């Protein structure tokens, strides 16, 4: 048995695992210590038995992605699990990850679920969250976007607007609602006399999701798993801001915050008491005005947005 000391990071585990694999040290012969084991049991360890070493091997890129995510989990058994799966991929079955009923694969799937949680600091400051989100690797969206786009607006705002995901311009400029959809939002806010600088404006998902069509980057709706992965940021920021009113902009934000049963076109503009704020409402996303098929539909969508926001302004005046 060999005790292997590593830092609690994917890179440290990966470097150690490569050496062990090359030496032919099987998972049963390894005790991993990432510093969380206070008292080492080194004295009870004997020299590990080695089997035939492997010098050349390839692992699926998917395993590396999953291992990187699982490494951020707090489960103390994760290093042993990762090495066991790696060993089995190299020595038993290159396609092991396809065997979903396999007990190790099932556990790895659990541990590698995308989530921002390990990256969200305990803090009383939205600015600290804004800084920390730059390092988030909670799902794969960070790989393709220019930067994380966090909120704008004061921490003591009484109203929070929650959109879906940054768009092309937001991604480039690093701020929410600064592109064409932001212009529509600003027009509606001005009409109902709400000042953007008084509002806390954020998105449910912090990295731009898109597909390339020629030179253009076309917005894509984030998948439920990506919305769920990003949710710890939204929970933390709204817990700090504690707005009286939350407005979900669009169906993605509405379903994420008010449940899958929420029907935007039927229930928009209705006040709901939610865990997010005493008064919560959903309305149409400003980009729905831009994407409407024809001018009458654009006008209709804009009127929904403006009239729902007017209810917010009226509520603020009365509170
Ligand atoms: S989209 Fe959210 S969870 Fe995914 S990497 Fe960005 S901040 Fe993290």
PDB file of C-alpha atoms and ligand atoms in Angstrom:
ATOM      1  CA  UNK A   1       0.000   0.000   0.000  1.00  0.00           C
ATOM      2  CA  UNK A   2       1.286   3.489  -0.849  1.00  0.00           C
ATOM      3  CA  UNK A   3       0.167   6.787   0.596  1.00  0.00           C
ATOM      4  CA  UNK A   4       0.005   9.414  -2.126  1.00  0.00           C
ATOM      5  CA  UNK A   5      -0.029  13.005  -0.948  1.00  0.00           C
ATOM      6  CA  UNK A   6      -1.539  15.553  -3.261  1.00  0.00           C
ATOM      7  CA  UNK A   7      -2.957  19.053  -3.157  1.00  0.00           C
ATOM      8  CA  UNK A   8      -6.757  18.984  -3.333  1.00  0.00           C
ATOM      9  CA  UNK A   9      -6.791  19.902  -7.024  1.00  0.00           C
ATOM     10  CA  UNK A  10      -7.406  18.113 -10.289  1.00  0.00           C
ATOM     11  CA  UNK A  11      -3.924  18.960 -11.582  1.00  0.00           C
ATOM     12  CA  UNK A  12      -2.205  17.528  -8.525  1.00  0.00           C
ATOM     13  CA  UNK A  13      -4.287  14.343  -8.677  1.00  0.00           C
ATOM     14  CA  UNK A  14      -3.671  14.018 -12.432  1.00  0.00           C
ATOM     15  CA  UNK A  15       0.077  14.269 -12.062  1.00  0.00           C
ATOM     16  CA  UNK A  16       0.138  11.629  -9.299  1.00  0.00           C
ATOM     17  CA  UNK A  17      -2.275   9.352 -11.148  1.00  0.00           C
ATOM     18  CA  UNK A  18      -0.103   9.415 -14.285  1.00  0.00           C
ATOM     19  CA  UNK A  19       2.944   8.313 -12.295  1.00  0.00           C
ATOM     20  CA  UNK A  20       1.033   5.548 -10.545  1.00  0.00           C
ATOM     21  CA  UNK A  21      -0.385   4.296 -13.805  1.00  0.00           C
ATOM     22  CA  UNK A  22       3.045   4.189 -15.401  1.00  0.00           C
ATOM     23  CA  UNK A  23       4.435   2.293 -12.418  1.00  0.00           C
ATOM     24  CA  UNK A  24       1.584  -0.220 -12.567  1.00  0.00           C
ATOM     25  CA  UNK A  25       0.292   0.552  -9.043  1.00  0.00           C
ATOM     26  CA  UNK A  26      -3.325  -0.604  -8.873  1.00  0.00           C
ATOM     27  CA  UNK A  27      -6.075   1.435  -7.150  1.00  0.00           C
ATOM     28  CA  UNK A  28      -6.237  -1.118  -4.314  1.00  0.00           C
ATOM     29  CA  UNK A  29      -2.650  -0.300  -3.455  1.00  0.00           C
ATOM     30  CA  UNK A  30      -3.130   3.456  -3.074  1.00  0.00           C
ATOM     31  CA  UNK A  31      -4.258   5.575  -0.170  1.00  0.00           C
ATOM     32  CA  UNK A  32      -4.892   9.142  -1.261  1.00  0.00           C
ATOM     33  CA  UNK A  33      -4.184  12.008   1.132  1.00  0.00           C
ATOM     34  CA  UNK A  34      -5.100  15.529   0.018  1.00  0.00           C
ATOM     35  CA  UNK A  35      -4.333  17.038   3.401  1.00  0.00           C
ATOM     36  CA  UNK A  36      -7.812  16.462   4.788  1.00  0.00           C
ATOM     37  CA  UNK A  37      -6.595  13.332   6.604  1.00  0.00           C
ATOM     38  CA  UNK A  38      -5.136  14.846   9.744  1.00  0.00           C
ATOM     39  CA  UNK A  39      -3.216  11.820  10.986  1.00  0.00           C
ATOM     40  CA  UNK A  40      -1.369   9.850   8.360  1.00  0.00           C
ATOM     41  CA  UNK A  41      -1.470   6.052   8.615  1.00  0.00           C
ATOM     42  CA  UNK A  42       1.872   5.854   6.861  1.00  0.00           C
ATOM     43  CA  UNK A  43       3.298   3.527   9.482  1.00  0.00           C
ATOM     44  CA  UNK A  44       0.843   0.797   8.586  1.00  0.00           C
ATOM     45  CA  UNK A  45       1.659   1.030   4.904  1.00  0.00           C
ATOM     46  CA  UNK A  46       3.815  -1.526   3.170  1.00  0.00           C
ATOM     47  CA  UNK A  47       5.476  -1.382  -0.240  1.00  0.00           C
ATOM     48  CA  UNK A  48       2.834  -1.471  -2.954  1.00  0.00           C
ATOM     49  CA  UNK A  49       2.600  -4.425  -5.311  1.00  0.00           C
ATOM     50  CA  UNK A  50       2.998  -3.364  -8.885  1.00  0.00           C
ATOM     51  CA  UNK A  51       1.589  -5.028 -11.963  1.00  0.00           C
ATOM     52  CA  UNK A  52       2.817  -4.587 -15.503  1.00  0.00           C
ATOM     53  CA  UNK A  53       3.150  -0.841 -16.080  1.00  0.00           C
ATOM     54  CA  UNK A  54       1.550   1.007 -18.974  1.00  0.00           C
ATOM     55  CA  UNK A  55       3.542   3.614 -20.823  1.00  0.00           C
ATOM     56  CA  UNK A  56       1.167   4.559 -23.628  1.00  0.00           C
ATOM     57  CA  UNK A  57      -2.477   5.229 -22.992  1.00  0.00           C
ATOM     58  CA  UNK A  58      -5.298   7.476 -24.107  1.00  0.00           C
ATOM     59  CA  UNK A  59      -8.394   8.397 -22.163  1.00  0.00           C
ATOM     60  CA  UNK A  60     -11.579   9.954 -23.548  1.00  0.00           C
ATOM     61  CA  UNK A  61     -11.691  13.754 -23.305  1.00  0.00           C
ATOM     62  CA  UNK A  62     -15.028  13.243 -21.567  1.00  0.00           C
ATOM     63  CA  UNK A  63     -13.293  11.531 -18.670  1.00  0.00           C
ATOM     64  CA  UNK A  64     -10.930  14.478 -18.228  1.00  0.00           C
ATOM     65  CA  UNK A  65     -13.886  16.894 -18.154  1.00  0.00           C
ATOM     66  CA  UNK A  66     -15.773  14.751 -15.671  1.00  0.00           C
ATOM     67  CA  UNK A  67     -12.699  14.254 -13.491  1.00  0.00           C
ATOM     68  CA  UNK A  68     -12.009  17.978 -13.459  1.00  0.00           C
ATOM     69  CA  UNK A  69     -15.525  18.653 -12.230  1.00  0.00           C
ATOM     70  CA  UNK A  70     -15.581  15.778  -9.741  1.00  0.00           C
ATOM     71  CA  UNK A  71     -12.301  17.096  -8.300  1.00  0.00           C
ATOM     72  CA  UNK A  72     -14.147  20.195  -7.072  1.00  0.00           C
ATOM     73  CA  UNK A  73     -16.590  18.045  -5.089  1.00  0.00           C
ATOM     74  CA  UNK A  74     -16.025  17.723  -1.347  1.00  0.00           C
ATOM     75  CA  UNK A  75     -16.361  13.916  -1.232  1.00  0.00           C
ATOM     76  CA  UNK A  76     -13.121  12.613   0.374  1.00  0.00           C
ATOM     77  CA  UNK A  77     -13.360   9.434  -1.717  1.00  0.00           C
ATOM     78  CA  UNK A  78     -13.240  11.280  -5.025  1.00  0.00           C
ATOM     79  CA  UNK A  79      -9.484  10.836  -5.639  1.00  0.00           C
ATOM     80  CA  UNK A  80      -9.697   7.071  -5.161  1.00  0.00           C
ATOM     81  CA  UNK A  81     -12.764   6.881  -7.386  1.00  0.00           C
ATOM     82  CA  UNK A  82     -11.096   8.906 -10.133  1.00  0.00           C
ATOM     83  CA  UNK A  83      -8.010   6.726 -10.095  1.00  0.00           C
ATOM     84  CA  UNK A  84     -10.092   3.554 -10.100  1.00  0.00           C
ATOM     85  CA  UNK A  85     -12.090   4.733 -13.117  1.00  0.00           C
ATOM     86  CA  UNK A  86      -8.914   5.867 -14.893  1.00  0.00           C
ATOM     87  CA  UNK A  87      -7.264   2.513 -14.227  1.00  0.00           C
ATOM     88  CA  UNK A  88     -10.268   0.624 -15.527  1.00  0.00           C
ATOM     89  CA  UNK A  89     -10.525   2.794 -18.654  1.00  0.00           C
ATOM     90  CA  UNK A  90      -6.871   2.171 -19.461  1.00  0.00           C
ATOM     91  CA  UNK A  91      -6.731  -1.508 -18.484  1.00  0.00           C
ATOM     92  CA  UNK A  92     -10.213  -2.925 -18.872  1.00  0.00           C
ATOM     93  CA  UNK A  93     -12.505  -0.972 -21.119  1.00  0.00           C
ATOM     94  CA  UNK A  94     -11.787   2.233 -22.998  1.00  0.00           C
ATOM     95  CA  UNK A  95     -15.556   2.814 -23.277  1.00  0.00           C
ATOM     96  CA  UNK A  96     -16.242   2.260 -19.580  1.00  0.00           C
ATOM     97  CA  UNK A  97     -18.029   5.624 -19.259  1.00  0.00           C
ATOM     98  CA  UNK A  98     -20.758   4.317 -21.562  1.00  0.00           C
ATOM     99  CA  UNK A  99     -21.623   1.623 -18.995  1.00  0.00           C
ATOM    100  CA  UNK A 100     -23.953   3.801 -16.961  1.00  0.00           C
ATOM    101  CA  UNK A 101     -25.011   0.961 -14.652  1.00  0.00           C
ATOM    102  CA  UNK A 102     -21.425   0.443 -13.535  1.00  0.00           C
ATOM    103  CA  UNK A 103     -21.216   1.484  -9.898  1.00  0.00           C
ATOM    104  CA  UNK A 104     -18.045   3.571 -10.371  1.00  0.00           C
ATOM    105  CA  UNK A 105     -19.402   5.283 -13.483  1.00  0.00           C
ATOM    106  CA  UNK A 106     -22.689   6.028 -11.742  1.00  0.00           C
ATOM    107  CA  UNK A 107     -20.855   7.633  -8.820  1.00  0.00           C
ATOM    108  CA  UNK A 108     -18.601   9.613 -11.148  1.00  0.00           C
ATOM    109  CA  UNK A 109     -21.680  10.867 -12.967  1.00  0.00           C
ATOM    110  CA  UNK A 110     -23.087  12.064  -9.643  1.00  0.00           C
ATOM    111  CA  UNK A 111     -19.892  13.783  -8.544  1.00  0.00           C
ATOM    112  CA  UNK A 112     -19.345  15.490 -11.880  1.00  0.00           C
ATOM    113  CA  UNK A 113     -22.767  17.081 -12.240  1.00  0.00           C
ATOM    114  CA  UNK A 114     -22.138  20.645 -13.348  1.00  0.00           C
ATOM    115  CA  UNK A 115     -22.475  23.130 -10.495  1.00  0.00           C
ATOM    116  CA  UNK A 116     -21.047  26.506  -9.612  1.00  0.00           C
ATOM    117  CA  UNK A 117     -21.254  25.717  -5.894  1.00  0.00           C
ATOM    118  CA  UNK A 118     -17.525  25.126  -5.197  1.00  0.00           C
ATOM    119  CA  UNK A 119     -16.718  28.476  -6.820  1.00  0.00           C
ATOM    120  CA  UNK A 120     -19.202  30.626  -4.883  1.00  0.00           C
ATOM    121  CA  UNK A 121     -17.508  32.188  -1.831  1.00  0.00           C
ATOM    122  CA  UNK A 122     -19.160  32.773   1.518  1.00  0.00           C
ATOM    123  CA  UNK A 123     -19.360  36.543   1.582  1.00  0.00           C
ATOM    124  CA  UNK A 124     -21.504  39.523   2.489  1.00  0.00           C
ATOM    125  CA  UNK A 125     -20.499  41.412  -0.621  1.00  0.00           C
ATOM    126  CA  UNK A 126     -21.908  41.251  -4.129  1.00  0.00           C
ATOM    127  CA  UNK A 127     -18.612  42.756  -5.322  1.00  0.00           C
ATOM    128  CA  UNK A 128     -16.815  39.699  -3.955  1.00  0.00           C
ATOM    129  CA  UNK A 129     -19.192  37.455  -5.923  1.00  0.00           C
ATOM    130  CA  UNK A 130     -18.580  39.593  -8.998  1.00  0.00           C
ATOM    131  CA  UNK A 131     -14.866  38.999  -8.636  1.00  0.00           C
ATOM    132  CA  UNK A 132     -15.169  35.281  -7.889  1.00  0.00           C
ATOM    133  CA  UNK A 133     -17.423  34.479 -10.842  1.00  0.00           C
ATOM    134  CA  UNK A 134     -14.494  35.174 -13.175  1.00  0.00           C
ATOM    135  CA  UNK A 135     -12.981  31.869 -12.040  1.00  0.00           C
ATOM    136  CA  UNK A 136     -16.155  29.789 -12.254  1.00  0.00           C
ATOM    137  CA  UNK A 137     -15.762  26.460 -14.061  1.00  0.00           C
ATOM    138  CA  UNK A 138     -19.066  25.084 -12.838  1.00  0.00           C
ATOM    139  CA  UNK A 139     -20.256  24.078 -16.317  1.00  0.00           C
ATOM    140  CA  UNK A 140     -18.759  24.117 -19.796  1.00  0.00           C
ATOM    141  CA  UNK A 141     -20.100  27.492 -20.898  1.00  0.00           C
ATOM    142  CA  UNK A 142     -17.067  29.376 -19.599  1.00  0.00           C
ATOM    143  CA  UNK A 143     -14.923  27.650 -22.251  1.00  0.00           C
ATOM    144  CA  UNK A 144     -16.532  29.433 -25.171  1.00  0.00           C
ATOM    145  CA  UNK A 145     -17.570  32.800 -23.747  1.00  0.00           C
ATOM    146  CA  UNK A 146     -15.327  35.859 -23.555  1.00  0.00           C
ATOM    147  CA  UNK A 147     -15.979  36.438 -19.875  1.00  0.00           C
ATOM    148  CA  UNK A 148     -18.505  35.906 -17.114  1.00  0.00           C
ATOM    149  CA  UNK A 149     -21.144  38.619 -17.038  1.00  0.00           C
ATOM    150  CA  UNK A 150     -22.308  39.350 -13.525  1.00  0.00           C
ATOM    151  CA  UNK A 151     -24.840  41.866 -12.256  1.00  0.00           C
ATOM    152  CA  UNK A 152     -24.967  45.626 -12.318  1.00  0.00           C
ATOM    153  CA  UNK A 153     -26.756  47.766  -9.763  1.00  0.00           C
ATOM    154  CA  UNK A 154     -26.662  48.559  -6.067  1.00  0.00           C
ATOM    155  CA  UNK A 155     -26.592  45.836  -3.416  1.00  0.00           C
ATOM    156  CA  UNK A 156     -29.385  47.630  -1.548  1.00  0.00           C
ATOM    157  CA  UNK A 157     -31.697  47.812  -4.574  1.00  0.00           C
ATOM    158  CA  UNK A 158     -35.390  47.252  -3.866  1.00  0.00           C
ATOM    159  CA  UNK A 159     -36.037  45.715  -7.263  1.00  0.00           C
ATOM    160  CA  UNK A 160     -34.060  42.944  -8.976  1.00  0.00           C
ATOM    161  CA  UNK A 161     -34.473  42.087 -12.641  1.00  0.00           C
ATOM    162  CA  UNK A 162     -33.328  38.590 -13.610  1.00  0.00           C
ATOM    163  CA  UNK A 163     -32.783  37.824 -17.291  1.00  0.00           C
ATOM    164  CA  UNK A 164     -31.735  34.609 -18.974  1.00  0.00           C
ATOM    165  CA  UNK A 165     -28.146  34.698 -20.219  1.00  0.00           C
ATOM    166  CA  UNK A 166     -25.794  37.396 -21.559  1.00  0.00           C
ATOM    167  CA  UNK A 167     -25.999  38.110 -25.289  1.00  0.00           C
ATOM    168  CA  UNK A 168     -23.251  38.827 -27.798  1.00  0.00           C
ATOM    169  CA  UNK A 169     -22.716  42.456 -26.769  1.00  0.00           C
ATOM    170  CA  UNK A 170     -22.979  41.653 -23.078  1.00  0.00           C
ATOM    171  CA  UNK A 171     -20.340  38.953 -23.491  1.00  0.00           C
ATOM    172  CA  UNK A 172     -17.957  41.380 -25.163  1.00  0.00           C
ATOM    173  CA  UNK A 173     -18.592  44.284 -22.796  1.00  0.00           C
ATOM    174  CA  UNK A 174     -18.956  42.330 -19.553  1.00  0.00           C
ATOM    175  CA  UNK A 175     -22.247  43.852 -18.394  1.00  0.00           C
ATOM    176  CA  UNK A 176     -25.871  42.663 -18.538  1.00  0.00           C
ATOM    177  CA  UNK A 177     -28.443  44.202 -20.892  1.00  0.00           C
ATOM    178  CA  UNK A 178     -26.106  46.512 -22.790  1.00  0.00           C
ATOM    179  CA  UNK A 179     -26.942  45.227 -26.305  1.00  0.00           C
ATOM    180  CA  UNK A 180     -30.093  45.615 -28.398  1.00  0.00           C
ATOM    181  CA  UNK A 181     -32.258  43.875 -25.774  1.00  0.00           C
ATOM    182  CA  UNK A 182     -30.893  46.322 -23.207  1.00  0.00           C
ATOM    183  CA  UNK A 183     -32.063  49.213 -25.382  1.00  0.00           C
ATOM    184  CA  UNK A 184     -35.584  47.789 -25.429  1.00  0.00           C
ATOM    185  CA  UNK A 185     -35.461  47.350 -21.660  1.00  0.00           C
ATOM    186  CA  UNK A 186     -34.245  50.927 -21.167  1.00  0.00           C
ATOM    187  CA  UNK A 187     -37.037  52.272 -23.349  1.00  0.00           C
ATOM    188  CA  UNK A 188     -39.680  50.413 -21.352  1.00  0.00           C
ATOM    189  CA  UNK A 189     -38.131  51.424 -18.010  1.00  0.00           C
ATOM    190  CA  UNK A 190     -38.066  55.074 -19.076  1.00  0.00           C
ATOM    191  CA  UNK A 191     -41.722  54.933 -20.117  1.00  0.00           C
ATOM    192  CA  UNK A 192     -42.789  53.757 -16.667  1.00  0.00           C
ATOM    193  CA  UNK A 193     -40.258  56.009 -14.910  1.00  0.00           C
ATOM    194  CA  UNK A 194     -38.070  53.355 -13.388  1.00  0.00           C
ATOM    195  CA  UNK A 195     -34.383  54.264 -13.278  1.00  0.00           C
ATOM    196  CA  UNK A 196     -32.020  51.496 -14.370  1.00  0.00           C
ATOM    197  CA  UNK A 197     -29.338  52.679 -11.910  1.00  0.00           C
ATOM    198  CA  UNK A 198     -31.707  52.011  -8.998  1.00  0.00           C
ATOM    199  CA  UNK A 199     -32.285  48.412 -10.064  1.00  0.00           C
ATOM    200  CA  UNK A 200     -30.237  45.280  -9.503  1.00  0.00           C
ATOM    201  CA  UNK A 201     -29.943  43.659 -12.941  1.00  0.00           C
ATOM    202  CA  UNK A 202     -28.580  40.156 -13.410  1.00  0.00           C
ATOM    203  CA  UNK A 203     -29.006  36.940 -15.391  1.00  0.00           C
ATOM    204  CA  UNK A 204     -29.849  33.370 -14.403  1.00  0.00           C
ATOM    205  CA  UNK A 205     -26.789  32.128 -16.324  1.00  0.00           C
ATOM    206  CA  UNK A 206     -23.570  34.129 -16.296  1.00  0.00           C
ATOM    207  CA  UNK A 207     -21.774  32.967 -19.448  1.00  0.00           C
ATOM    208  CA  UNK A 208     -22.942  33.579 -23.030  1.00  0.00           C
ATOM    209  CA  UNK A 209     -24.220  30.496 -24.846  1.00  0.00           C
ATOM    210  CA  UNK A 210     -24.171  30.619 -28.637  1.00  0.00           C
ATOM    211  CA  UNK A 211     -23.600  28.798 -31.870  1.00  0.00           C
ATOM    212  CA  UNK A 212     -21.462  30.157 -34.677  1.00  0.00           C
ATOM    213  CA  UNK A 213     -23.154  30.821 -37.989  1.00  0.00           C
ATOM    214  CA  UNK A 214     -20.461  32.183 -40.285  1.00  0.00           C
ATOM    215  CA  UNK A 215     -18.906  35.058 -38.393  1.00  0.00           C
ATOM    216  CA  UNK A 216     -21.959  35.606 -36.235  1.00  0.00           C
ATOM    217  CA  UNK A 217     -22.545  34.208 -32.776  1.00  0.00           C
ATOM    218  CA  UNK A 218     -26.201  33.316 -32.406  1.00  0.00           C
ATOM    219  CA  UNK A 219     -27.717  33.144 -28.939  1.00  0.00           C
ATOM    220  CA  UNK A 220     -28.751  29.720 -27.706  1.00  0.00           C
ATOM    221  CA  UNK A 221     -31.070  29.056 -24.807  1.00  0.00           C
ATOM    222  CA  UNK A 222     -29.149  27.513 -21.916  1.00  0.00           C
ATOM    223  CA  UNK A 223     -30.035  23.907 -21.127  1.00  0.00           C
ATOM    224  CA  UNK A 224     -31.783  23.172 -17.809  1.00  0.00           C
ATOM    225  CA  UNK A 225     -28.589  21.532 -16.531  1.00  0.00           C
ATOM    226  CA  UNK A 226     -26.679  24.784 -17.198  1.00  0.00           C
ATOM    227  CA  UNK A 227     -29.344  26.904 -15.510  1.00  0.00           C
ATOM    228  CA  UNK A 228     -29.216  24.567 -12.513  1.00  0.00           C
ATOM    229  CA  UNK A 229     -25.397  24.656 -12.479  1.00  0.00           C
ATOM    230  CA  UNK A 230     -25.380  28.458 -12.361  1.00  0.00           C
ATOM    231  CA  UNK A 231     -28.100  28.774  -9.763  1.00  0.00           C
ATOM    232  CA  UNK A 232     -25.780  29.031  -6.716  1.00  0.00           C
ATOM    233  CA  UNK A 233     -24.633  32.438  -8.025  1.00  0.00           C
ATOM    234  CA  UNK A 234     -28.199  33.686  -8.341  1.00  0.00           C
ATOM    235  CA  UNK A 235     -29.114  32.337  -4.918  1.00  0.00           C
ATOM    236  CA  UNK A 236     -26.109  34.017  -3.308  1.00  0.00           C
ATOM    237  CA  UNK A 237     -26.593  37.396  -4.942  1.00  0.00           C
ATOM    238  CA  UNK A 238     -30.321  37.586  -4.213  1.00  0.00           C
ATOM    239  CA  UNK A 239     -29.688  36.472  -0.617  1.00  0.00           C
ATOM    240  CA  UNK A 240     -27.393  39.495  -0.245  1.00  0.00           C
ATOM    241  CA  UNK A 241     -29.545  42.027  -2.105  1.00  0.00           C
ATOM    242  CA  UNK A 242     -32.821  40.844  -0.515  1.00  0.00           C
ATOM    243  CA  UNK A 243     -35.009  42.830  -2.925  1.00  0.00           C
ATOM    244  CA  UNK A 244     -38.665  43.559  -2.183  1.00  0.00           C
ATOM    245  CA  UNK A 245     -39.508  42.834  -5.787  1.00  0.00           C
ATOM    246  CA  UNK A 246     -38.013  40.341  -8.233  1.00  0.00           C
ATOM    247  CA  UNK A 247     -38.934  40.448 -11.905  1.00  0.00           C
ATOM    248  CA  UNK A 248     -38.055  37.417 -14.017  1.00  0.00           C
ATOM    249  CA  UNK A 249     -37.465  38.457 -17.615  1.00  0.00           C
ATOM    250  CA  UNK A 250     -38.433  35.635 -19.966  1.00  0.00           C
ATOM    251  CA  UNK A 251     -39.429  32.008 -19.683  1.00  0.00           C
ATOM    252  CA  UNK A 252     -36.004  30.626 -18.745  1.00  0.00           C
ATOM    253  CA  UNK A 253     -35.646  32.844 -15.691  1.00  0.00           C
ATOM    254  CA  UNK A 254     -39.317  32.370 -14.812  1.00  0.00           C
ATOM    255  CA  UNK A 255     -39.171  28.576 -14.920  1.00  0.00           C
ATOM    256  CA  UNK A 256     -35.884  28.505 -13.054  1.00  0.00           C
ATOM    257  CA  UNK A 257     -37.210  30.694 -10.247  1.00  0.00           C
ATOM    258  CA  UNK A 258     -40.912  29.913 -10.180  1.00  0.00           C
ATOM    259  CA  UNK A 259     -40.974  26.264 -11.251  1.00  0.00           C
ATOM    260  CA  UNK A 260     -41.406  24.239 -14.434  1.00  0.00           C
ATOM    261  CA  UNK A 261     -45.170  24.629 -14.316  1.00  0.00           C
ATOM    262  CA  UNK A 262     -44.993  28.389 -14.768  1.00  0.00           C
ATOM    263  CA  UNK A 263     -46.553  29.513 -18.059  1.00  0.00           C
ATOM    264  CA  UNK A 264     -45.186  32.904 -19.018  1.00  0.00           C
ATOM    265  CA  UNK A 265     -47.781  34.003 -21.562  1.00  0.00           C
ATOM    266  CA  UNK A 266     -50.591  33.042 -19.208  1.00  0.00           C
ATOM    267  CA  UNK A 267     -49.167  34.212 -15.898  1.00  0.00           C
ATOM    268  CA  UNK A 268     -46.977  37.202 -16.765  1.00  0.00           C
ATOM    269  CA  UNK A 269     -47.681  40.331 -14.757  1.00  0.00           C
ATOM    270  CA  UNK A 270     -49.159  38.429 -11.804  1.00  0.00           C
ATOM    271  CA  UNK A 271     -47.702  38.978  -8.349  1.00  0.00           C
ATOM    272  CA  UNK A 272     -46.487  35.831  -6.655  1.00  0.00           C
ATOM    273  CA  UNK A 273     -44.990  35.364  -3.224  1.00  0.00           C
ATOM    274  CA  UNK A 274     -41.818  33.345  -3.687  1.00  0.00           C
ATOM    275  CA  UNK A 275     -38.709  32.387  -1.794  1.00  0.00           C
ATOM    276  CA  UNK A 276     -36.884  35.113  -3.733  1.00  0.00           C
ATOM    277  CA  UNK A 277     -38.891  38.138  -2.609  1.00  0.00           C
ATOM    278  CA  UNK A 278     -42.225  39.109  -1.063  1.00  0.00           C
ATOM    279  CA  UNK A 279     -43.363  40.240  -4.527  1.00  0.00           C
ATOM    280  CA  UNK A 280     -42.220  38.280  -7.565  1.00  0.00           C
ATOM    281  CA  UNK A 281     -43.415  38.659 -11.121  1.00  0.00           C
ATOM    282  CA  UNK A 282     -42.429  37.387 -14.524  1.00  0.00           C
ATOM    283  CA  UNK A 283     -42.708  39.217 -17.798  1.00  0.00           C
ATOM    284  CA  UNK A 284     -41.536  38.896 -21.341  1.00  0.00           C
ATOM    285  CA  UNK A 285     -37.813  39.115 -22.119  1.00  0.00           C
ATOM    286  CA  UNK A 286     -36.874  42.302 -24.022  1.00  0.00           C
ATOM    287  CA  UNK A 287     -35.288  40.162 -26.751  1.00  0.00           C
ATOM    288  CA  UNK A 288     -38.740  38.674 -27.451  1.00  0.00           C
ATOM    289  CA  UNK A 289     -39.664  42.119 -28.753  1.00  0.00           C
ATOM    290  CA  UNK A 290     -36.737  42.030 -31.168  1.00  0.00           C
ATOM    291  CA  UNK A 291     -37.339  38.443 -32.261  1.00  0.00           C
ATOM    292  CA  UNK A 292     -41.058  38.841 -32.963  1.00  0.00           C
ATOM    293  CA  UNK A 293     -42.028  37.981 -36.542  1.00  0.00           C
ATOM    294  CA  UNK A 294     -43.605  41.270 -37.581  1.00  0.00           C
ATOM    295  CA  UNK A 295     -44.136  44.845 -36.329  1.00  0.00           C
ATOM    296  CA  UNK A 296     -47.601  44.170 -34.802  1.00  0.00           C
ATOM    297  CA  UNK A 297     -46.180  41.268 -32.812  1.00  0.00           C
ATOM    298  CA  UNK A 298     -43.256  43.422 -31.759  1.00  0.00           C
ATOM    299  CA  UNK A 299     -45.666  46.089 -30.561  1.00  0.00           C
ATOM    300  CA  UNK A 300     -47.725  43.511 -28.677  1.00  0.00           C
ATOM    301  CA  UNK A 301     -44.675  42.059 -26.933  1.00  0.00           C
ATOM    302  CA  UNK A 302     -43.335  45.487 -26.091  1.00  0.00           C
ATOM    303  CA  UNK A 303     -46.680  46.488 -24.591  1.00  0.00           C
ATOM    304  CA  UNK A 304     -46.637  43.396 -22.356  1.00  0.00           C
ATOM    305  CA  UNK A 305     -43.160  44.223 -21.105  1.00  0.00           C
ATOM    306  CA  UNK A 306     -43.931  47.911 -20.527  1.00  0.00           C
ATOM    307  CA  UNK A 307     -47.290  47.297 -18.830  1.00  0.00           C
ATOM    308  CA  UNK A 308     -45.868  44.647 -16.506  1.00  0.00           C
ATOM    309  CA  UNK A 309     -43.005  46.963 -15.581  1.00  0.00           C
ATOM    310  CA  UNK A 310     -45.544  49.691 -14.910  1.00  0.00           C
ATOM    311  CA  UNK A 311     -47.023  47.440 -12.220  1.00  0.00           C
ATOM    312  CA  UNK A 312     -43.572  47.282 -10.654  1.00  0.00           C
ATOM    313  CA  UNK A 313     -43.315  51.083 -10.675  1.00  0.00           C
ATOM    314  CA  UNK A 314     -46.783  51.402  -9.127  1.00  0.00           C
ATOM    315  CA  UNK A 315     -45.923  48.826  -6.464  1.00  0.00           C
ATOM    316  CA  UNK A 316     -42.749  50.705  -5.591  1.00  0.00           C
ATOM    317  CA  UNK A 317     -44.621  53.981  -5.207  1.00  0.00           C
ATOM    318  CA  UNK A 318     -47.123  52.331  -2.893  1.00  0.00           C
ATOM    319  CA  UNK A 319     -44.576  50.588  -0.671  1.00  0.00           C
TER     320      UNK A 319
HETATM  321  S1  LIG B   1     -22.496  29.560 -16.744  1.00  0.00           S
HETATM  322 FE1  LIG B   1     -22.542  29.744 -14.522  1.00  0.00          FE
HETATM  323  S2  LIG B   1     -21.993  27.707 -13.731  1.00  0.00           S
HETATM  324 FE2  LIG B   1     -21.407  27.779 -15.901  1.00  0.00          FE
HETATM  325  S3  LIG B   1     -19.257  28.407 -15.822  1.00  0.00           S
HETATM  326 FE3  LIG B   1     -20.488  30.243 -16.097  1.00  0.00          FE
HETATM  327  S4  LIG B   1     -20.805  31.054 -14.059  1.00  0.00           S
HETATM  328 FE4  LIG B   1     -20.122  28.942 -13.836  1.00  0.00          FE
END
